[in-house]
């Protein structure tokens, strides 16, 4: 017999209504925090090249053109 449970956070009860006619709507889209979450994750997430596992960082136009002129195969 279970007597006590500790460490559980309170749950949130949501009633599903057809506020939007989109079946893909979520709590974040209905409460309009979705756009803010997108901005937050776009700023804090680091992108990596799947082929070389190197972090993708901003490069200047001059740097990219120098690479292209040195080795045209790098554009592929």
JSON list of N, CA and C in Angstrom, two decimals:
[
{"chain": "A", "resi": 1, "resn": "UNK", "atom": "N", "xyz": [0.84, -1.18, 0.00]},
{"chain": "A", "resi": 1, "resn": "UNK", "atom": "CA", "xyz": [0.00, 0.00, 0.00]},
{"chain": "A", "resi": 1, "resn": "UNK", "atom": "C", "xyz": [0.89, 1.25, 0.00]},
{"chain": "A", "resi": 2, "resn": "UNK", "atom": "N", "xyz": [0.60, 2.18, -0.89]},
{"chain": "A", "resi": 2, "resn": "UNK", "atom": "CA", "xyz": [1.35, 3.42, -1.02]},
{"chain": "A", "resi": 2, "resn": "UNK", "atom": "C", "xyz": [0.89, 4.41, 0.02]},
{"chain": "A", "resi": 3, "resn": "UNK", "atom": "N", "xyz": [1.84, 4.98, 0.78]},
{"chain": "A", "resi": 3, "resn": "UNK", "atom": "CA", "xyz": [1.48, 5.93, 1.83]},
{"chain": "A", "resi": 3, "resn": "UNK", "atom": "C", "xyz": [1.89, 7.36, 1.49]},
{"chain": "A", "resi": 4, "resn": "UNK", "atom": "N", "xyz": [3.01, 7.53, 0.77]},
{"chain": "A", "resi": 4, "resn": "UNK", "atom": "CA", "xyz": [3.50, 8.88, 0.54]},
{"chain": "A", "resi": 4, "resn": "UNK", "atom": "C", "xyz": [4.34, 8.93, -0.74]},
{"chain": "A", "resi": 5, "resn": "UNK", "atom": "N", "xyz": [4.18, 10.02, -1.49]},
{"chain": "A", "resi": 5, "resn": "UNK", "atom": "CA", "xyz": [5.00, 10.28, -2.68]},
{"chain": "A", "resi": 5, "resn": "UNK", "atom": "C", "xyz": [5.59, 11.67, -2.51]},
{"chain": "A", "resi": 6, "resn": "UNK", "atom": "N", "xyz": [6.91, 11.79, -2.67]},
{"chain": "A", "resi": 6, "resn": "UNK", "atom": "CA", "xyz": [7.58, 13.08, -2.55]},
{"chain": "A", "resi": 6, "resn": "UNK", "atom": "C", "xyz": [8.27, 13.46, -3.85]},
{"chain": "A", "resi": 7, "resn": "UNK", "atom": "N", "xyz": [8.47, 14.76, -4.05]},
{"chain": "A", "resi": 7, "resn": "UNK", "atom": "CA", "xyz": [9.23, 15.25, -5.19]},
{"chain": "A", "resi": 7, "resn": "UNK", "atom": "C", "xyz": [8.46, 15.40, -6.48]},
{"chain": "A", "resi": 8, "resn": "UNK", "atom": "N", "xyz": [7.16, 15.29, -6.46]},
{"chain": "A", "resi": 8, "resn": "UNK", "atom": "CA", "xyz": [6.37, 15.46, -7.69]},
{"chain": "A", "resi": 8, "resn": "UNK", "atom": "C", "xyz": [5.95, 16.91, -7.82]},
{"chain": "A", "resi": 9, "resn": "UNK", "atom": "N", "xyz": [6.13, 17.47, -9.01]},
{"chain": "A", "resi": 9, "resn": "UNK", "atom": "CA", "xyz": [5.66, 18.83, -9.24]},
{"chain": "A", "resi": 9, "resn": "UNK", "atom": "C", "xyz": [4.16, 18.83, -9.49]},
{"chain": "A", "resi": 10, "resn": "UNK", "atom": "N", "xyz": [3.52, 19.96, -9.23]},
{"chain": "A", "resi": 10, "resn": "UNK", "atom": "CA", "xyz": [2.08, 20.03, -9.50]},
{"chain": "A", "resi": 10, "resn": "UNK", "atom": "C", "xyz": [1.81, 19.94, -11.00]},
{"chain": "A", "resi": 11, "resn": "UNK", "atom": "N", "xyz": [0.72, 19.34, -11.36]},
{"chain": "A", "resi": 11, "resn": "UNK", "atom": "CA", "xyz": [0.37, 19.21, -12.78]},
{"chain": "A", "resi": 11, "resn": "UNK", "atom": "C", "xyz": [-0.50, 20.37, -13.21]},
{"chain": "A", "resi": 12, "resn": "UNK", "atom": "N", "xyz": [-0.59, 20.55, -14.51]},
{"chain": "A", "resi": 12, "resn": "UNK", "atom": "CA", "xyz": [-1.43, 21.61, -15.07]},
{"chain": "A", "resi": 12, "resn": "UNK", "atom": "C", "xyz": [-2.55, 20.94, -15.84]},
{"chain": "A", "resi": 13, "resn": "UNK", "atom": "N", "xyz": [-3.76, 21.35, -15.56]},
{"chain": "A", "resi": 13, "resn": "UNK", "atom": "CA", "xyz": [-4.92, 20.79, -16.25]},
{"chain": "A", "resi": 13, "resn": "UNK", "atom": "C", "xyz": [-5.33, 21.75, -17.36]},
{"chain": "A", "resi": 14, "resn": "UNK", "atom": "N", "xyz": [-5.48, 21.23, -18.55]},
{"chain": "A", "resi": 14, "resn": "UNK", "atom": "CA", "xyz": [-5.84, 22.05, -19.70]},
{"chain": "A", "resi": 14, "resn": "UNK", "atom": "C", "xyz": [-7.07, 21.46, -20.36]},
{"chain": "A", "resi": 15, "resn": "UNK", "atom": "N", "xyz": [-8.02, 22.32, -20.65]},
{"chain": "A", "resi": 15, "resn": "UNK", "atom": "CA", "xyz": [-9.21, 21.87, -21.36]},
{"chain": "A", "resi": 15, "resn": "UNK", "atom": "C", "xyz": [-8.99, 22.17, -22.84]},
{"chain": "A", "resi": 16, "resn": "UNK", "atom": "N", "xyz": [-9.18, 21.17, -23.68]},
{"chain": "A", "resi": 16, "resn": "UNK", "atom": "CA", "xyz": [-8.94, 21.37, -25.10]},
{"chain": "A", "resi": 16, "resn": "UNK", "atom": "C", "xyz": [-10.19, 21.95, -25.75]},
{"chain": "A", "resi": 17, "resn": "UNK", "atom": "N", "xyz": [-10.00, 23.12, -26.32]},
{"chain": "A", "resi": 17, "resn": "UNK", "atom": "CA", "xyz": [-11.08, 23.78, -27.05]},
{"chain": "A", "resi": 17, "resn": "UNK", "atom": "C", "xyz": [-10.58, 24.08, -28.45]},
{"chain": "A", "resi": 18, "resn": "UNK", "atom": "N", "xyz": [-11.45, 24.28, -29.36]},
{"chain": "A", "resi": 18, "resn": "UNK", "atom": "CA", "xyz": [-11.05, 24.60, -30.73]},
{"chain": "A", "resi": 18, "resn": "UNK", "atom": "C", "xyz": [-10.93, 26.11, -30.88]},
{"chain": "A", "resi": 19, "resn": "UNK", "atom": "N", "xyz": [-9.93, 26.68, -30.20]},
{"chain": "A", "resi": 19, "resn": "UNK", "atom": "CA", "xyz": [-9.66, 28.11, -30.35]},
{"chain": "A", "resi": 19, "resn": "UNK", "atom": "C", "xyz": [-9.13, 28.37, -31.75]},
{"chain": "A", "resi": 20, "resn": "UNK", "atom": "N", "xyz": [-8.23, 27.50, -32.17]},
{"chain": "A", "resi": 20, "resn": "UNK", "atom": "CA", "xyz": [-7.68, 27.57, -33.52]},
{"chain": "A", "resi": 20, "resn": "UNK", "atom": "C", "xyz": [-8.11, 26.30, -34.24]},
{"chain": "A", "resi": 21, "resn": "UNK", "atom": "N", "xyz": [-8.30, 26.39, -35.51]},
{"chain": "A", "resi": 21, "resn": "UNK", "atom": "CA", "xyz": [-8.74, 25.23, -36.27]},
{"chain": "A", "resi": 21, "resn": "UNK", "atom": "C", "xyz": [-7.59, 24.34, -36.71]},
{"chain": "A", "resi": 22, "resn": "UNK", "atom": "N", "xyz": [-6.43, 24.54, -36.14]},
{"chain": "A", "resi": 22, "resn": "UNK", "atom": "CA", "xyz": [-5.26, 23.76, -36.50]},
{"chain": "A", "resi": 22, "resn": "UNK", "atom": "C", "xyz": [-5.07, 22.63, -35.50]},
{"chain": "A", "resi": 23, "resn": "UNK", "atom": "N", "xyz": [-5.11, 21.38, -35.95]},
{"chain": "A", "resi": 23, "resn": "UNK", "atom": "CA", "xyz": [-4.93, 20.26, -35.02]},
{"chain": "A", "resi": 23, "resn": "UNK", "atom": "C", "xyz": [-3.52, 20.18, -34.44]},
{"chain": "A", "resi": 24, "resn": "UNK", "atom": "N", "xyz": [-2.58, 20.94, -35.01]},
{"chain": "A", "resi": 24, "resn": "UNK", "atom": "CA", "xyz": [-1.20, 20.93, -34.52]},
{"chain": "A", "resi": 24, "resn": "UNK", "atom": "C", "xyz": [-0.95, 22.00, -33.46]},
{"chain": "A", "resi": 25, "resn": "UNK", "atom": "N", "xyz": [-1.98, 22.71, -33.04]},
{"chain": "A", "resi": 25, "resn": "UNK", "atom": "CA", "xyz": [-1.82, 23.73, -32.01]},
{"chain": "A", "resi": 25, "resn": "UNK", "atom": "C", "xyz": [-1.38, 23.09, -30.71]},
{"chain": "A", "resi": 26, "resn": "UNK", "atom": "N", "xyz": [-0.50, 23.78, -30.01]},
{"chain": "A", "resi": 26, "resn": "UNK", "atom": "CA", "xyz": [-0.01, 23.29, -28.73]},
{"chain": "A", "resi": 26, "resn": "UNK", "atom": "C", "xyz": [-0.28, 24.34, -27.66]},
{"chain": "A", "resi": 27, "resn": "UNK", "atom": "N", "xyz": [0.08, 24.03, -26.44]},
{"chain": "A", "resi": 27, "resn": "UNK", "atom": "CA", "xyz": [-0.09, 24.99, -25.35]},
{"chain": "A", "resi": 27, "resn": "UNK", "atom": "C", "xyz": [0.69, 26.26, -25.67]},
{"chain": "A", "resi": 28, "resn": "UNK", "atom": "N", "xyz": [1.89, 26.12, -26.21]},
{"chain": "A", "resi": 28, "resn": "UNK", "atom": "CA", "xyz": [2.71, 27.30, -26.49]},
{"chain": "A", "resi": 28, "resn": "UNK", "atom": "C", "xyz": [2.14, 28.14, -27.63]},
{"chain": "A", "resi": 29, "resn": "UNK", "atom": "N", "xyz": [1.54, 27.53, -28.62]},
{"chain": "A", "resi": 29, "resn": "UNK", "atom": "CA", "xyz": [0.97, 28.33, -29.71]},
{"chain": "A", "resi": 29, "resn": "UNK", "atom": "C", "xyz": [-0.32, 29.01, -29.27]},
{"chain": "A", "resi": 30, "resn": "UNK", "atom": "N", "xyz": [-1.11, 28.34, -28.46]},
{"chain": "A", "resi": 30, "resn": "UNK", "atom": "CA", "xyz": [-2.36, 28.94, -27.99]},
{"chain": "A", "resi": 30, "resn": "UNK", "atom": "C", "xyz": [-2.08, 30.07, -27.01]},
{"chain": "A", "resi": 31, "resn": "UNK", "atom": "N", "xyz": [-1.08, 29.91, -26.15]},
{"chain": "A", "resi": 31, "resn": "UNK", "atom": "CA", "xyz": [-0.76, 30.95, -25.17]},
{"chain": "A", "resi": 31, "resn": "UNK", "atom": "C", "xyz": [0.18, 32.01, -25.74]},
{"chain": "A", "resi": 32, "resn": "UNK", "atom": "N", "xyz": [0.54, 31.87, -26.98]},
{"chain": "A", "resi": 32, "resn": "UNK", "atom": "CA", "xyz": [1.36, 32.83, -27.72]},
{"chain": "A", "resi": 32, "resn": "UNK", "atom": "C", "xyz": [2.78, 32.97, -27.19]},
{"chain": "A", "resi": 33, "resn": "UNK", "atom": "N", "xyz": [3.30, 31.95, -26.51]},
{"chain": "A", "resi": 33, "resn": "UNK", "atom": "CA", "xyz": [4.71, 32.00, -26.11]},
{"chain": "A", "resi": 33, "resn": "UNK", "atom": "C", "xyz": [5.59, 31.26, -27.11]},
{"chain": "A", "resi": 34, "resn": "UNK", "atom": "N", "xyz": [4.98, 30.66, -28.10]},
{"chain": "A", "resi": 34, "resn": "UNK", "atom": "CA", "xyz": [5.72, 29.89, -29.10]},
{"chain": "A", "resi": 34, "resn": "UNK", "atom": "C", "xyz": [6.79, 30.74, -29.80]},
{"chain": "A", "resi": 35, "resn": "UNK", "atom": "N", "xyz": [6.42, 31.96, -30.21]},
{"chain": "A", "resi": 35, "resn": "UNK", "atom": "CA", "xyz": [7.37, 32.83, -30.91]},
{"chain": "A", "resi": 35, "resn": "UNK", "atom": "C", "xyz": [8.55, 33.19, -30.02]},
{"chain": "A", "resi": 36, "resn": "UNK", "atom": "N", "xyz": [8.29, 33.41, -28.73]},
{"chain": "A", "resi": 36, "resn": "UNK", "atom": "CA", "xyz": [9.37, 33.74, -27.80]},
{"chain": "A", "resi": 36, "resn": "UNK", "atom": "C", "xyz": [10.29, 32.53, -27.58]},
{"chain": "A", "resi": 37, "resn": "UNK", "atom": "N", "xyz": [9.71, 31.34, -27.52]},
{"chain": "A", "resi": 37, "resn": "UNK", "atom": "CA", "xyz": [10.52, 30.13, -27.37]},
{"chain": "A", "resi": 37, "resn": "UNK", "atom": "C", "xyz": [11.40, 29.92, -28.60]},
{"chain": "A", "resi": 38, "resn": "UNK", "atom": "N", "xyz": [10.87, 30.18, -29.78]},
{"chain": "A", "resi": 38, "resn": "UNK", "atom": "CA", "xyz": [11.66, 30.05, -31.01]},
{"chain": "A", "resi": 38, "resn": "UNK", "atom": "C", "xyz": [12.86, 31.00, -30.98]},
{"chain": "A", "resi": 39, "resn": "UNK", "atom": "N", "xyz": [12.62, 32.25, -30.56]},
{"chain": "A", "resi": 39, "resn": "UNK", "atom": "CA", "xyz": [13.71, 33.22, -30.47]},
{"chain": "A", "resi": 39, "resn": "UNK", "atom": "C", "xyz": [14.76, 32.78, -29.44]},
{"chain": "A", "resi": 40, "resn": "UNK", "atom": "N", "xyz": [14.29, 32.31, -28.30]},
{"chain": "A", "resi": 40, "resn": "UNK", "atom": "CA", "xyz": [15.21, 31.87, -27.25]},
{"chain": "A", "resi": 40, "resn": "UNK", "atom": "C", "xyz": [16.09, 30.73, -27.73]},
{"chain": "A", "resi": 41, "resn": "UNK", "atom": "N", "xyz": [15.49, 29.70, -28.30]},
{"chain": "A", "resi": 41, "resn": "UNK", "atom": "CA", "xyz": [16.26, 28.54, -28.75]},
{"chain": "A", "resi": 41, "resn": "UNK", "atom": "C", "xyz": [17.18, 28.88, -29.92]},
{"chain": "A", "resi": 42, "resn": "UNK", "atom": "N", "xyz": [16.76, 29.81, -30.77]},
{"chain": "A", "resi": 42, "resn": "UNK", "atom": "CA", "xyz": [17.61, 30.21, -31.89]},
{"chain": "A", "resi": 42, "resn": "UNK", "atom": "C", "xyz": [18.88, 30.90, -31.39]},
{"chain": "A", "resi": 43, "resn": "UNK", "atom": "N", "xyz": [18.79, 31.57, -30.26]},
{"chain": "A", "resi": 43, "resn": "UNK", "atom": "CA", "xyz": [19.94, 32.30, -29.73]},
{"chain": "A", "resi": 43, "resn": "UNK", "atom": "C", "xyz": [20.86, 31.44, -28.86]},
{"chain": "A", "resi": 44, "resn": "UNK", "atom": "N", "xyz": [20.31, 30.47, -28.15]},
{"chain": "A", "resi": 44, "resn": "UNK", "atom": "CA", "xyz": [21.15, 29.72, -27.20]},
{"chain": "A", "resi": 44, "resn": "UNK", "atom": "C", "xyz": [21.70, 28.42, -27.77]},
{"chain": "A", "resi": 45, "resn": "UNK", "atom": "N", "xyz": [21.13, 27.94, -28.87]},
{"chain": "A", "resi": 45, "resn": "UNK", "atom": "CA", "xyz": [21.56, 26.66, -29.43]},
{"chain": "A", "resi": 45, "resn": "UNK", "atom": "C", "xyz": [22.77, 26.87, -30.34]},
{"chain": "A", "resi": 46, "resn": "UNK", "atom": "N", "xyz": [23.73, 25.98, -30.25]},
{"chain": "A", "resi": 46, "resn": "UNK", "atom": "CA", "xyz": [24.89, 26.02, -31.14]},
{"chain": "A", "resi": 46, "resn": "UNK", "atom": "C", "xyz": [24.67, 25.00, -32.25]},
{"chain": "A", "resi": 47, "resn": "UNK", "atom": "N", "xyz": [24.92, 25.43, -33.49]},
{"chain": "A", "resi": 47, "resn": "UNK", "atom": "CA", "xyz": [24.76, 24.54, -34.64]},
{"chain": "A", "resi": 47, "resn": "UNK", "atom": "C", "xyz": [26.09, 23.91, -34.99]},
{"chain": "A", "resi": 48, "resn": "UNK", "atom": "N", "xyz": [26.04, 22.64, -35.40]},
{"chain": "A", "resi": 48, "resn": "UNK", "atom": "CA", "xyz": [27.25, 21.90, -35.77]},
{"chain": "A", "resi": 48, "resn": "UNK", "atom": "C", "xyz": [27.08, 21.30, -37.15]},
{"chain": "A", "resi": 49, "resn": "UNK", "atom": "N", "xyz": [28.17, 21.26, -37.89]},
{"chain": "A", "resi": 49, "resn": "UNK", "atom": "CA", "xyz": [28.19, 20.62, -39.20]},
{"chain": "A", "resi": 49, "resn": "UNK", "atom": "C", "xyz": [28.03, 19.11, -38.99]},
{"chain": "A", "resi": 50, "resn": "UNK", "atom": "N", "xyz": [27.02, 18.49, -39.61]},
{"chain": "A", "resi": 50, "resn": "UNK", "atom": "CA", "xyz": [26.82, 17.06, -39.42]},
{"chain": "A", "resi": 50, "resn": "UNK", "atom": "C", "xyz": [27.93, 16.21, -40.04]},
{"chain": "A", "resi": 51, "resn": "UNK", "atom": "N", "xyz": [28.61, 16.76, -41.01]},
{"chain": "A", "resi": 51, "resn": "UNK", "atom": "CA", "xyz": [29.67, 16.00, -41.70]},
{"chain": "A", "resi": 51, "resn": "UNK", "atom": "C", "xyz": [31.00, 16.05, -40.93]},
{"chain": "A", "resi": 52, "resn": "UNK", "atom": "N", "xyz": [31.34, 17.23, -40.38]},
{"chain": "A", "resi": 52, "resn": "UNK", "atom": "CA", "xyz": [32.65, 17.41, -39.76]},
{"chain": "A", "resi": 52, "resn": "UNK", "atom": "C", "xyz": [32.59, 17.60, -38.24]},
{"chain": "A", "resi": 53, "resn": "UNK", "atom": "N", "xyz": [31.40, 17.72, -37.69]},
{"chain": "A", "resi": 53, "resn": "UNK", "atom": "CA", "xyz": [31.19, 17.92, -36.26]},
{"chain": "A", "resi": 53, "resn": "UNK", "atom": "C", "xyz": [31.94, 19.16, -35.74]},
{"chain": "A", "resi": 54, "resn": "UNK", "atom": "N", "xyz": [31.89, 20.24, -36.53]},
{"chain": "A", "resi": 54, "resn": "UNK", "atom": "CA", "xyz": [32.52, 21.51, -36.16]},
{"chain": "A", "resi": 54, "resn": "UNK", "atom": "C", "xyz": [31.40, 22.53, -35.96]},
{"chain": "A", "resi": 55, "resn": "UNK", "atom": "N", "xyz": [31.55, 23.36, -34.92]},
{"chain": "A", "resi": 55, "resn": "UNK", "atom": "CA", "xyz": [30.53, 24.38, -34.67]},
{"chain": "A", "resi": 55, "resn": "UNK", "atom": "C", "xyz": [30.45, 25.36, -35.83]},
{"chain": "A", "resi": 56, "resn": "UNK", "atom": "N", "xyz": [29.25, 25.70, -36.23]},
{"chain": "A", "resi": 56, "resn": "UNK", "atom": "CA", "xyz": [29.03, 26.65, -37.32]},
{"chain": "A", "resi": 56, "resn": "UNK", "atom": "C", "xyz": [29.00, 28.05, -36.72]},
{"chain": "A", "resi": 57, "resn": "UNK", "atom": "N", "xyz": [29.90, 28.90, -37.19]},
{"chain": "A", "resi": 57, "resn": "UNK", "atom": "CA", "xyz": [29.98, 30.28, -36.70]},
{"chain": "A", "resi": 57, "resn": "UNK", "atom": "C", "xyz": [29.87, 31.24, -37.87]},
{"chain": "A", "resi": 58, "resn": "UNK", "atom": "N", "xyz": [29.48, 32.48, -37.61]},
{"chain": "A", "resi": 58, "resn": "UNK", "atom": "CA", "xyz": [29.38, 33.45, -38.70]},
{"chain": "A", "resi": 58, "resn": "UNK", "atom": "C", "xyz": [30.75, 33.72, -39.33]},
{"chain": "A", "resi": 59, "resn": "UNK", "atom": "N", "xyz": [30.77, 33.86, -40.64]},
{"chain": "A", "resi": 59, "resn": "UNK", "atom": "CA", "xyz": [32.01, 34.13, -41.38]},
{"chain": "A", "resi": 59, "resn": "UNK", "atom": "C", "xyz": [31.80, 35.39, -42.22]},
{"chain": "A", "resi": 60, "resn": "UNK", "atom": "N", "xyz": [32.86, 36.11, -42.44]},
{"chain": "A", "resi": 60, "resn": "UNK", "atom": "CA", "xyz": [32.77, 37.31, -43.28]},
{"chain": "A", "resi": 60, "resn": "UNK", "atom": "C", "xyz": [32.73, 36.90, -44.75]},
{"chain": "A", "resi": 61, "resn": "UNK", "atom": "N", "xyz": [32.22, 37.78, -45.57]},
{"chain": "A", "resi": 61, "resn": "UNK", "atom": "CA", "xyz": [32.18, 37.54, -47.01]},
{"chain": "A", "resi": 61, "resn": "UNK", "atom": "C", "xyz": [33.59, 37.37, -47.56]},
{"chain": "A", "resi": 62, "resn": "UNK", "atom": "N", "xyz": [34.51, 38.18, -47.06]},
{"chain": "A", "resi": 62, "resn": "UNK", "atom": "CA", "xyz": [35.90, 38.12, -47.52]},
{"chain": "A", "resi": 62, "resn": "UNK", "atom": "C", "xyz": [36.50, 36.75, -47.22]},
{"chain": "A", "resi": 63, "resn": "UNK", "atom": "N", "xyz": [36.26, 36.23, -46.05]},
{"chain": "A", "resi": 63, "resn": "UNK", "atom": "CA", "xyz": [36.80, 34.92, -45.67]},
{"chain": "A", "resi": 63, "resn": "UNK", "atom": "C", "xyz": [36.24, 33.81, -46.57]},
{"chain": "A", "resi": 64, "resn": "UNK", "atom": "N", "xyz": [34.94, 33.86, -46.83]},
{"chain": "A", "resi": 64, "resn": "UNK", "atom": "CA", "xyz": [34.30, 32.83, -47.67]},
{"chain": "A", "resi": 64, "resn": "UNK", "atom": "C", "xyz": [34.82, 32.90, -49.10]},
{"chain": "A", "resi": 65, "resn": "UNK", "atom": "N", "xyz": [34.96, 34.12, -49.64]},
{"chain": "A", "resi": 65, "resn": "UNK", "atom": "CA", "xyz": [35.48, 34.27, -51.00]},
{"chain": "A", "resi": 65, "resn": "UNK", "atom": "C", "xyz": [36.92, 33.79, -51.11]},
{"chain": "A", "resi": 66, "resn": "UNK", "atom": "N", "xyz": [37.73, 34.06, -50.09]},
{"chain": "A", "resi": 66, "resn": "UNK", "atom": "CA", "xyz": [39.12, 33.57, -50.10]},
{"chain": "A", "resi": 66, "resn": "UNK", "atom": "C", "xyz": [39.15, 32.04, -50.13]},
{"chain": "A", "resi": 67, "resn": "UNK", "atom": "N", "xyz": [38.30, 31.40, -49.36]},
{"chain": "A", "resi": 67, "resn": "UNK", "atom": "CA", "xyz": [38.23, 29.94, -49.37]},
{"chain": "A", "resi": 67, "resn": "UNK", "atom": "C", "xyz": [37.81, 29.43, -50.74]},
{"chain": "A", "resi": 68, "resn": "UNK", "atom": "N", "xyz": [36.83, 30.09, -51.35]},
{"chain": "A", "resi": 68, "resn": "UNK", "atom": "CA", "xyz": [36.32, 29.65, -52.65]},
{"chain": "A", "resi": 68, "resn": "UNK", "atom": "C", "xyz": [37.38, 29.79, -53.73]},
{"chain": "A", "resi": 69, "resn": "UNK", "atom": "N", "xyz": [38.16, 30.87, -53.69]},
{"chain": "A", "resi": 69, "resn": "UNK", "atom": "CA", "xyz": [39.20, 31.07, -54.70]},
{"chain": "A", "resi": 69, "resn": "UNK", "atom": "C", "xyz": [40.36, 30.10, -54.52]},
{"chain": "A", "resi": 70, "resn": "UNK", "atom": "N", "xyz": [40.68, 29.79, -53.27]},
{"chain": "A", "resi": 70, "resn": "UNK", "atom": "CA", "xyz": [41.79, 28.86, -53.00]},
{"chain": "A", "resi": 70, "resn": "UNK", "atom": "C", "xyz": [41.46, 27.44, -53.44]},
{"chain": "A", "resi": 71, "resn": "UNK", "atom": "N", "xyz": [40.23, 27.02, -53.17]},
{"chain": "A", "resi": 71, "resn": "UNK", "atom": "CA", "xyz": [39.84, 25.64, -53.49]},
{"chain": "A", "resi": 71, "resn": "UNK", "atom": "C", "xyz": [38.36, 25.62, -53.86]},
{"chain": "A", "resi": 72, "resn": "UNK", "atom": "N", "xyz": [38.04, 25.69, -55.15]},
{"chain": "A", "resi": 72, "resn": "UNK", "atom": "CA", "xyz": [36.63, 25.70, -55.58]},
{"chain": "A", "resi": 72, "resn": "UNK", "atom": "C", "xyz": [35.84, 24.46, -55.13]},
{"chain": "A", "resi": 73, "resn": "UNK", "atom": "N", "xyz": [36.53, 23.36, -54.82]},
{"chain": "A", "resi": 73, "resn": "UNK", "atom": "CA", "xyz": [35.83, 22.15, -54.38]},
{"chain": "A", "resi": 73, "resn": "UNK", "atom": "C", "xyz": [35.19, 22.33, -53.01]},
{"chain": "A", "resi": 74, "resn": "UNK", "atom": "N", "xyz": [35.61, 23.34, -52.24]},
{"chain": "A", "resi": 74, "resn": "UNK", "atom": "CA", "xyz": [35.04, 23.56, -50.91]},
{"chain": "A", "resi": 74, "resn": "UNK", "atom": "C", "xyz": [33.61, 24.07, -50.98]},
{"chain": "A", "resi": 75, "resn": "UNK", "atom": "N", "xyz": [33.18, 24.48, -52.15]},
{"chain": "A", "resi": 75, "resn": "UNK", "atom": "CA", "xyz": [31.81, 24.98, -52.31]},
{"chain": "A", "resi": 75, "resn": "UNK", "atom": "C", "xyz": [30.80, 23.85, -52.38]},
{"chain": "A", "resi": 76, "resn": "UNK", "atom": "N", "xyz": [31.23, 22.63, -52.53]},
{"chain": "A", "resi": 76, "resn": "UNK", "atom": "CA", "xyz": [30.31, 21.49, -52.63]},
{"chain": "A", "resi": 76, "resn": "UNK", "atom": "C", "xyz": [29.86, 21.03, -51.28]}
]
